[in-house]
């Protein structure tokens, strides 16, 4: 700690739904020596969050409240300069996220978010990765359910397979849960600009180096002996993109690595419903009037109640093969979208702030930046990483 950087961690967006859950997690689990603060536009609402946290831990009554607004570049710059790690839950990130990423890249400040927006992640690499490398900042996107269970689950699986040989891993996700207004607004934004998403991906691939002498790729056809009963659908999320970036950066994934991402359901009607729902949302998001109707389903800052979150769960089973070995692993936990996402996001920030980690900088993944240290933290926090069969 220095006079210029009085904080270990600043949480930006604590007045939102997931931001509030992340603040509550930090109030319960941040070490006593951690210097942390809340940041946002509205000081009254931040003060109300602080009062709620003080009921959890009376020491939180003295949490500093910082002003920051993504529309005010100077305030975001000052925020990044005053802390070692920033957590942001202010989305949709493609609309509100870039000023903070840019400020962190300039100031050498570590950054974590919970975005699942491919367009945003790709653009941030193209625009700010090199500056973050120069400053030493670690820019780590997708530190919630997108994409920690998938990224670290594959990492956990690969480490249990032979080194130096071609590897194939498939991931099958199951779960239940509801969505918040923030998640809805981000998802509609993704579906509304598919051409922009395609352009951003092309720009990323032009800018990003390819692994030398190695190959990493997506597989879209599950092998018959995957051992997953029921129906599978390709998973149209950011998770496989994040997994491939880890595989490209880490030689441990072997000379030829492929990953197959799937949603698994036990019944055909559920599979049909998932496919139809995704198609309908994509179609409705294309036109302004129907897009506006979608956005009114749930307002920003709203989310499922505690009793509903308490019943939610997730499981991602991984089947890995290579070098004549086969291993089946699982990452599992409770409410994927909110309770466990807040836990994953907060533990990622705590890991960057306080753990002894391998050197990294620029836009990096959780597997590259934190790897074993974050797996260990999440296991201690109640998220299961286990070997089912080897």
Coordinates of C-alpha atoms in Angstrom, one line a residue:
X1 CA 0.0 0.0 0.0
X2 CA 1.1 3.6 -0.8
X3 CA -0.3 7.0 -0.2
X4 CA -1.1 7.1 -4.0
X5 CA -2.9 3.8 -3.8
X6 CA -4.6 3.6 -0.4
X7 CA -6.9 0.7 -1.4
X8 CA -6.3 -3.0 -2.1
X9 CA -9.7 -3.4 -3.8
X10 CA -12.5 -1.0 -5.0
X11 CA -15.9 -2.4 -5.9
X12 CA -17.5 -0.3 -8.7
X13 CA -21.2 -0.9 -9.0
X14 CA -22.2 -2.0 -5.5
X15 CA -25.7 -0.4 -5.9
X16 CA -26.6 -2.9 -8.6
X17 CA -28.0 -6.4 -8.0
X18 CA -24.9 -8.5 -8.4
X19 CA -22.7 -5.7 -7.2
X20 CA -24.6 -5.7 -3.9
X21 CA -24.2 -9.4 -3.5
X22 CA -20.5 -9.0 -4.2
X23 CA -20.2 -6.3 -1.6
X24 CA -21.9 -8.6 1.0
X25 CA -19.5 -11.4 0.1
X26 CA -16.5 -9.1 0.7
X27 CA -18.0 -7.9 4.0
X28 CA -18.1 -11.5 5.2
X29 CA -14.9 -12.8 3.7
X30 CA -12.4 -10.1 3.0
X31 CA -9.4 -10.4 5.4
X32 CA -9.4 -7.9 8.3
X33 CA -6.2 -6.2 6.9
X34 CA -7.8 -5.6 3.4
X35 CA -8.3 -2.0 2.6
X36 CA -11.4 -1.8 0.3
X37 CA -14.0 0.8 -0.8
X38 CA -17.2 1.2 -2.7
X39 CA -17.5 3.4 -5.8
X40 CA -20.4 4.6 -7.9
X41 CA -22.3 7.6 -9.2
X42 CA -24.9 8.0 -6.4
X43 CA -23.5 8.6 -2.9
X44 CA -26.8 8.2 -1.2
X45 CA -27.3 4.7 -2.7
X46 CA -23.8 3.8 -1.9
X47 CA -24.3 4.9 1.7
X48 CA -27.4 2.7 1.9
X49 CA -25.3 -0.3 0.7
X50 CA -22.7 0.5 3.3
X51 CA -25.4 0.5 6.0
X52 CA -26.4 -2.9 4.9
X53 CA -22.9 -4.2 5.0
X54 CA -22.4 -2.7 8.5
X55 CA -25.2 -5.1 9.7
X56 CA -23.0 -7.9 8.5
X57 CA -19.7 -6.6 9.8
X58 CA -19.7 -3.4 12.0
X59 CA -16.3 -2.5 10.6
X60 CA -17.9 -1.8 7.3
X61 CA -19.6 1.3 8.7
X62 CA -16.3 3.1 7.9
X63 CA -16.0 1.9 4.3
X64 CA -14.9 4.8 2.1
X65 CA -17.4 5.8 -0.6
X66 CA -15.7 7.0 -3.9
X67 CA -17.4 8.9 -6.7
X68 CA -16.9 7.3 -10.1
X69 CA -19.0 7.6 -13.3
X70 CA -18.1 6.0 -16.7
X71 CA -19.4 9.2 -18.3
X72 CA -16.8 11.2 -16.4
X73 CA -13.4 10.0 -17.6
X74 CA -11.5 11.9 -14.9
X75 CA -13.4 10.2 -12.1
X76 CA -12.7 6.7 -13.6
X77 CA -9.0 7.6 -14.1
X78 CA -8.7 8.7 -10.4
X79 CA -10.5 5.5 -9.3
X80 CA -8.0 3.3 -11.2
X81 CA -5.0 5.3 -9.9
X82 CA -6.0 4.8 -6.2
X83 CA -6.4 1.1 -5.9
X84 CA -4.4 -2.1 -6.8
X85 CA -7.5 -4.0 -8.0
X86 CA -10.9 -2.9 -9.4
X87 CA -14.0 -5.0 -9.4
X88 CA -16.7 -3.7 -11.8
X89 CA -20.3 -5.0 -12.1
X90 CA -21.4 -1.9 -14.2
X91 CA -22.9 -3.2 -17.4
X92 CA -23.8 -3.7 -20.1
X93 CA -20.1 -3.6 -20.5
X94 CA -20.1 -2.9 -24.2
X95 CA -21.9 0.4 -23.3
X96 CA -20.3 1.3 -20.0
X97 CA -17.1 -0.8 -19.6
X98 CA -14.4 0.7 -21.8
X99 CA -13.4 3.8 -19.8
X100 CA -12.5 1.7 -16.7
X101 CA -10.6 -0.9 -18.7
X102 CA -8.6 1.9 -20.4
X103 CA -7.9 3.6 -17.1
X104 CA -6.7 0.4 -15.5
X105 CA -4.5 -0.4 -18.5
X106 CA -2.9 3.0 -18.3
X107 CA -2.4 2.9 -14.5
X108 CA -1.1 -0.7 -14.1
X109 CA -4.3 -1.5 -12.1
X110 CA -5.6 -5.1 -12.0
X111 CA -9.2 -5.4 -13.2
X112 CA -11.9 -8.0 -12.9
X113 CA -15.5 -8.1 -14.2
X114 CA -18.3 -10.6 -14.8
X115 CA -19.0 -9.8 -18.5
X116 CA -20.3 -12.5 -20.8
X117 CA -20.2 -10.1 -23.8
X118 CA -17.8 -11.4 -26.6
X119 CA -17.9 -8.1 -28.4
X120 CA -16.6 -6.2 -25.4
X121 CA -13.9 -8.7 -24.5
X122 CA -12.6 -8.7 -28.1
X123 CA -12.6 -5.0 -28.5
X124 CA -10.8 -4.5 -25.1
X125 CA -8.0 -6.8 -26.3
X126 CA -7.6 -4.9 -29.5
X127 CA -7.7 -1.5 -27.9
X128 CA -6.0 -1.9 -24.5
X129 CA -4.0 -5.2 -24.3
X130 CA -0.7 -3.8 -25.3
X131 CA -0.9 -0.9 -23.0
X132 CA -1.8 -3.2 -20.1
X133 CA 1.2 -5.4 -20.9
X134 CA 3.5 -2.3 -20.7
X135 CA 1.9 -1.1 -17.4
X136 CA 1.8 -4.5 -15.8
X137 CA -2.0 -4.5 -15.4
X138 CA -3.9 -7.8 -15.4
X139 CA -7.2 -7.3 -17.2
X140 CA -9.3 -10.4 -16.4
X141 CA -12.8 -10.5 -17.9
X142 CA -15.5 -13.1 -17.3
X143 CA -14.9 -13.8 -13.6
X144 CA -18.4 -15.0 -12.8
X145 CA -20.4 -18.0 -14.0
X146 CA -19.2 -16.8 -17.4
X147 CA -16.6 -18.2 -17.4
X148 CA -14.8 -19.4 -14.3
X149 CA -16.4 -22.9 -14.0
X150 CA -15.6 -23.6 -17.6
X151 CA -12.2 -22.0 -17.8
X152 CA -10.9 -23.4 -14.5
X153 CA -12.8 -26.7 -14.9
X154 CA -10.9 -27.4 -18.2
X155 CA -7.7 -26.3 -16.5
X156 CA -8.4 -28.7 -13.6
X157 CA -9.1 -31.5 -16.1
X158 CA -6.1 -30.9 -18.3
X159 CA -3.8 -31.1 -15.3
X160 CA -5.0 -34.7 -14.7
X161 CA -4.1 -35.8 -18.3
X162 CA -0.7 -36.6 -19.7
X163 CA 1.5 -33.7 -20.7
X164 CA 2.9 -33.1 -24.2
X165 CA 0.1 -35.1 -26.1
X166 CA -3.0 -34.0 -28.1
X167 CA -5.9 -33.5 -25.7
X168 CA -9.7 -33.3 -26.1
X169 CA -12.0 -32.0 -23.4
X170 CA -15.8 -31.7 -23.5
X171 CA -17.8 -29.7 -21.1
X172 CA -21.5 -30.4 -20.3
X173 CA -23.4 -27.8 -18.2
X174 CA -26.6 -28.3 -16.4
X175 CA -28.3 -26.1 -13.9
X176 CA -31.3 -24.0 -12.8
X177 CA -31.7 -20.4 -11.9
X178 CA -33.3 -17.0 -12.9
X179 CA -31.8 -13.9 -14.4
X180 CA -31.4 -10.3 -13.2
X181 CA -32.2 -7.1 -15.2
X182 CA -28.5 -6.5 -15.8
X183 CA -28.1 -10.0 -17.3
X184 CA -31.1 -9.5 -19.5
X185 CA -29.9 -6.1 -20.8
X186 CA -26.4 -7.5 -21.6
X187 CA -27.9 -10.6 -23.4
X188 CA -30.2 -8.4 -25.5
X189 CA -27.3 -6.2 -26.4
X190 CA -25.3 -9.2 -27.6
X191 CA -28.2 -10.6 -29.7
X192 CA -29.0 -7.1 -31.1
X193 CA -25.6 -6.6 -32.7
X194 CA -24.5 -9.9 -34.1
X195 CA -22.7 -8.2 -37.1
X196 CA -20.7 -6.1 -34.5
X197 CA -19.8 -9.3 -32.6
X198 CA -18.5 -10.9 -35.7
X199 CA -16.4 -7.9 -36.6
X200 CA -15.0 -7.6 -33.1
X201 CA -14.0 -11.3 -33.3
X202 CA -12.2 -10.9 -36.6
X203 CA -10.4 -7.9 -35.3
X204 CA -9.3 -9.9 -32.2
X205 CA -8.0 -12.7 -34.4
X206 CA -6.0 -10.3 -36.5
X207 CA -4.4 -8.7 -33.4
X208 CA -3.8 -11.8 -31.2
X209 CA -0.8 -14.0 -31.7
X210 CA -1.3 -17.6 -32.4
X211 CA 0.4 -20.3 -30.3
X212 CA 3.6 -21.2 -32.1
X213 CA 3.8 -24.9 -33.2
X214 CA 0.5 -25.7 -31.4
X215 CA -3.2 -25.8 -32.3
X216 CA -6.3 -25.0 -30.3
X217 CA -9.8 -25.3 -31.6
X218 CA -13.5 -25.8 -30.8
X219 CA -15.2 -29.1 -31.4
X220 CA -18.9 -29.1 -32.0
X221 CA -19.7 -32.8 -32.1
X222 CA -19.7 -34.7 -28.8
X223 CA -18.2 -38.2 -28.8
X224 CA -20.7 -41.0 -28.2
X225 CA -18.8 -42.3 -25.1
X226 CA -19.0 -38.9 -23.3
X227 CA -21.0 -40.6 -20.6
X228 CA -23.6 -37.8 -20.5
X229 CA -27.2 -39.1 -20.5
X230 CA -29.8 -37.0 -22.3
X231 CA -29.7 -34.4 -25.0
X232 CA -26.9 -32.0 -25.7
X233 CA -26.8 -28.6 -27.6
X234 CA -23.8 -26.5 -28.5
X235 CA -23.4 -23.7 -26.0
X236 CA -23.5 -20.3 -27.6
X237 CA -21.7 -18.4 -24.9
X238 CA -18.4 -16.7 -24.3
X239 CA -17.0 -19.7 -22.3
X240 CA -15.4 -21.7 -25.2
X241 CA -13.7 -18.5 -26.3
X242 CA -12.2 -18.0 -22.9
X243 CA -11.1 -21.6 -22.6
X244 CA -9.3 -21.4 -26.0
X245 CA -7.4 -18.3 -24.9
X246 CA -6.2 -20.2 -21.8
X247 CA -5.2 -23.1 -24.0
X248 CA -3.4 -20.9 -26.4
X249 CA -1.4 -19.3 -23.6
X250 CA -0.5 -22.4 -21.6
X251 CA 1.7 -25.1 -23.1
X252 CA 0.2 -27.6 -20.6
X253 CA -2.8 -28.0 -22.9
X254 CA -0.7 -29.9 -25.3
X255 CA 0.3 -29.6 -29.0
X256 CA -3.2 -30.1 -30.3
X257 CA -6.1 -29.1 -28.0
X258 CA -9.8 -29.2 -28.8
X259 CA -12.8 -28.2 -26.6
X260 CA -16.4 -29.1 -27.0
X261 CA -18.9 -26.9 -25.0
X262 CA -22.4 -28.2 -24.6
X263 CA -25.6 -27.6 -22.6
X264 CA -27.0 -30.9 -21.4
X265 CA -30.6 -31.7 -20.6
X266 CA -32.2 -35.0 -19.5
X267 CA -35.4 -34.5 -21.6
X268 CA -36.0 -33.7 -25.2
X269 CA -38.7 -31.0 -24.5
X270 CA -36.2 -29.1 -22.4
X271 CA -33.7 -29.2 -25.2
X272 CA -36.3 -28.0 -27.7
X273 CA -37.4 -25.2 -25.3
X274 CA -33.8 -23.9 -24.8
X275 CA -33.2 -23.8 -28.6
X276 CA -36.6 -22.1 -29.2
X277 CA -36.1 -19.6 -26.5
X278 CA -32.6 -18.6 -27.7
X279 CA -34.0 -18.3 -31.3
X280 CA -36.9 -16.1 -30.1
X281 CA -34.8 -13.7 -28.0
X282 CA -32.4 -13.4 -31.0
X283 CA -35.2 -12.5 -33.3
X284 CA -36.9 -10.1 -30.9
X285 CA -33.7 -8.3 -30.2
X286 CA -33.3 -7.3 -33.9
X287 CA -36.0 -4.6 -34.0
X288 CA -36.2 -1.6 -31.7
X289 CA -39.8 -2.0 -30.7
X290 CA -39.5 -5.7 -29.7
X291 CA -36.1 -5.1 -28.2
X292 CA -37.7 -2.5 -25.9
X293 CA -40.3 -5.0 -24.9
X294 CA -37.6 -7.5 -23.9
X295 CA -35.8 -4.9 -21.8
X296 CA -39.0 -4.2 -19.9
X297 CA -39.2 -7.8 -18.7
X298 CA -36.9 -6.9 -15.8
X299 CA -35.3 -3.6 -14.9
X300 CA -31.7 -3.0 -14.3
X301 CA -30.9 -3.6 -10.6
X302 CA -33.7 -6.2 -10.2
X303 CA -33.0 -9.9 -9.7
X304 CA -34.4 -13.1 -8.3
X305 CA -35.4 -13.2 -4.6
X306 CA -33.3 -15.0 -2.0
X307 CA -35.7 -18.0 -1.8
X308 CA -35.4 -18.6 -5.5
X309 CA -31.6 -18.2 -5.5
X310 CA -31.4 -20.7 -2.6
X311 CA -32.8 -23.4 -4.8
X312 CA -30.7 -22.7 -7.9
X313 CA -27.6 -24.9 -8.7
X314 CA -25.2 -25.7 -11.5
X315 CA -23.0 -28.6 -12.5
X316 CA -20.4 -28.7 -15.3
X317 CA -19.1 -32.2 -16.1
X318 CA -15.9 -32.4 -18.1
X319 CA -14.7 -35.4 -20.1
X320 CA -11.0 -35.3 -21.0
X321 CA -9.0 -37.7 -23.2
X322 CA -5.4 -37.8 -24.3
X323 CA -2.4 -40.1 -24.3
X324 CA -4.5 -43.2 -23.7
X325 CA -6.1 -41.8 -20.6
X326 CA -9.6 -40.6 -19.9
X327 CA -10.7 -38.5 -16.9
X328 CA -14.2 -37.2 -15.9
X329 CA -14.3 -34.2 -13.6
X330 CA -17.0 -31.8 -12.3
X331 CA -17.3 -28.3 -11.1
X332 CA -20.5 -27.7 -9.2
X333 CA -22.1 -25.2 -6.9
X334 CA -25.3 -23.3 -5.9
X335 CA -27.0 -20.3 -7.6
X336 CA -24.9 -19.9 -10.7
X337 CA -25.9 -16.4 -11.9
X338 CA -25.7 -14.4 -8.6
X339 CA -24.7 -16.1 -5.4
X340 CA -21.8 -18.1 -6.9
X341 CA -21.0 -15.4 -9.4
X342 CA -20.5 -12.8 -6.6
X343 CA -18.3 -15.4 -4.8
X344 CA -16.2 -16.1 -7.9
X345 CA -15.9 -12.4 -8.7
X346 CA -14.9 -11.4 -5.2
X347 CA -12.4 -14.3 -4.8
X348 CA -10.8 -13.4 -8.1
X349 CA -10.1 -9.9 -6.8
X350 CA -8.9 -11.2 -3.5
X351 CA -6.6 -13.6 -5.3
X352 CA -5.1 -10.9 -7.5
X353 CA -4.7 -8.6 -4.5
X354 CA -3.1 -11.0 -2.0
X355 CA -1.9 -14.3 -3.5
X356 CA 1.5 -15.3 -4.8
X357 CA 0.7 -15.7 -8.6
X358 CA 2.7 -16.5 -11.7
X359 CA 3.8 -13.4 -13.7
X360 CA 1.2 -12.2 -16.2
X361 CA 0.0 -8.9 -17.7
X362 CA -2.4 -7.6 -20.4
X363 CA -5.8 -9.2 -21.1
X364 CA -5.5 -12.6 -19.5
X365 CA -7.9 -15.4 -18.4
X366 CA -8.5 -16.7 -14.9
X367 CA -6.5 -19.9 -15.7
X368 CA -3.5 -17.9 -16.9
X369 CA -3.5 -15.2 -14.2
X370 CA -4.6 -17.2 -11.2
X371 CA -4.8 -20.9 -12.0
X372 CA -4.3 -23.1 -8.9
X373 CA -4.5 -20.3 -6.4
X374 CA -8.0 -19.4 -7.5
X375 CA -9.1 -23.1 -7.7
X376 CA -7.9 -23.4 -4.1
X377 CA -9.8 -20.3 -3.0
X378 CA -13.0 -21.4 -4.7
X379 CA -12.8 -24.9 -3.2
X380 CA -12.5 -23.4 0.3
X381 CA -15.4 -21.1 -0.5
X382 CA -17.7 -24.1 -1.2
X383 CA -17.5 -24.6 -5.0
X384 CA -16.7 -28.2 -5.8
X385 CA -13.8 -29.3 -8.1
X386 CA -13.7 -33.1 -8.1
X387 CA -12.5 -36.0 -10.1
X388 CA -15.4 -38.4 -10.8
X389 CA -13.5 -41.0 -12.8
X390 CA -9.9 -41.4 -13.9

